[in-house]
Amino acid sequence: MTKLILFLLSVAGALASRGVAKLSPVTRNGTTLLVDGKTWKAVGPNVYWLGLDENVTPPAGEPFYAPTKASYPTKERITEVMATVQALGGTMIRGHTLGVSTGNPLSVWPEARVVNEQAFDPIDWAVYQAGLYGIRLLVPLVDNYDYYHGGKYNFLRWGGFDLNKNRDENNPLVQQFYTNATIVDMFKDYIKTIITHRNQYTNLTFAEDPTIFAYETGNELLGPIWGDMNSPADWVQEIAQYVKSLAPQKLVVDGTYGINKTHLSIEEVDIFSDHMYPVNNTKLQEDIGLVEAADRPFFAGEYDWVGGDTANLQSMFQIIEENPAVAGDTFWSQFGHNAPDCDNYVYHSDGLSLQYGNPGNTANQNSRIQLIRKHFIAMSQGKETAPDEALPAVPCPAPTSPSRR
């Protein structure tokens, strides 16, 4: 009987993993990211809603938290993202809610140290589909803000500090997130919940799955003054060490908003990042220089893809393409159809939604999407494409078992 049980378990594991194309780990050698010994570039979109959304009211009876409009994205929406990134020539996605999910009933942690397994359903599917499409993932672990998906203010409140962003973002007590031992330990417990979770579709823990190539200490982490870059170096090092203790093959990105020079000597940080609102090529070159001098790659984690002057965006892409110390970039941000409804698109309120193939796009939007694709292909494949090359079609619904390019 014991042998039969072991056999059945092995078959179940094989079935759970069937069709999953095993990706090789991403490694770092100085300023260069590598896959199987060859230079690899990280280019793609930010898709912040893959694990938890705020833009769609689901059908009656589906999970929905009205106070923050939180709901789980459909499998069809998630899969379409992967197909679109592939069509764009992208190699990866930066996905906030694959790692940041705290503080509401639909979160991974609705309350401190209370795990909601249902919240992992869309996260598992996203990781599984990304792996099938050959798309890697960069996952932030906490947010600087107090949005629907949670962030540092949840941990502050759970730790006994009655703070919220609207009232208290300039309150020095927000630093307790980084300095209070009880809160830091709680955050590390949350990180463990995320990284050691076993995916129902792949039978791999997130620590084991090379689809997730990096964890980011957070999104746009700051102290109580805008632009202060005050996530303390000892906290960054402690979190990076802890991530690597759980997942030794993962890279770690410093999630501080900007290049904090006091962090550049932290050995456990593999990648340093900044966000570009608006695109500022002088600042970009300064950032690259600082990070390159520390023998690490620079990553442009967010930028405005549609505003400002097209020539300025082209210049940014040229700087990134020509500098081997730049790991890549991710634009803000990608949306698609409200699949399985393939007639309507999902909209977000910030005016920066890239909707691939939307007949309602302006000429400027479509030319910018073509420019992004040209840049991604140059980075990921080393090929030149015409700036007006037609965008390849992405079917809706997209296939869940794609052909790898």
PDB file of N, CA and C in Angstrom, residues 5 96 120 342:
ATOM      1  N   ILE A   5       0.877   4.288  -2.786  1.00  0.00           N
ATOM      2  CA  ILE A   5       0.668   5.701  -2.463  1.00  0.00           C
ATOM      3  C   ILE A   5       1.801   6.552  -3.010  1.00  0.00           C
ATOM      4  N   HIS A  96       3.453  43.507  -9.458  1.00  0.00           N
ATOM      5  CA  HIS A  96       3.332  43.896  -8.050  1.00  0.00           C
ATOM      6  C   HIS A  96       2.526  42.901  -7.224  1.00  0.00           C
ATOM      7  N   PHE A 120      -3.975  32.740  -3.797  1.00  0.00           N
ATOM      8  CA  PHE A 120      -2.875  32.234  -4.613  1.00  0.00           C
ATOM      9  C   PHE A 120      -3.347  31.707  -5.972  1.00  0.00           C
ATOM     10  N   CYS A 342     -13.964  39.393 -25.225  1.00  0.00           N
ATOM     11  CA  CYS A 342     -12.926  39.846 -26.159  1.00  0.00           C
ATOM     12  C   CYS A 342     -13.355  41.068 -26.965  1.00  0.00           C
TER      13      CYS A 342
END
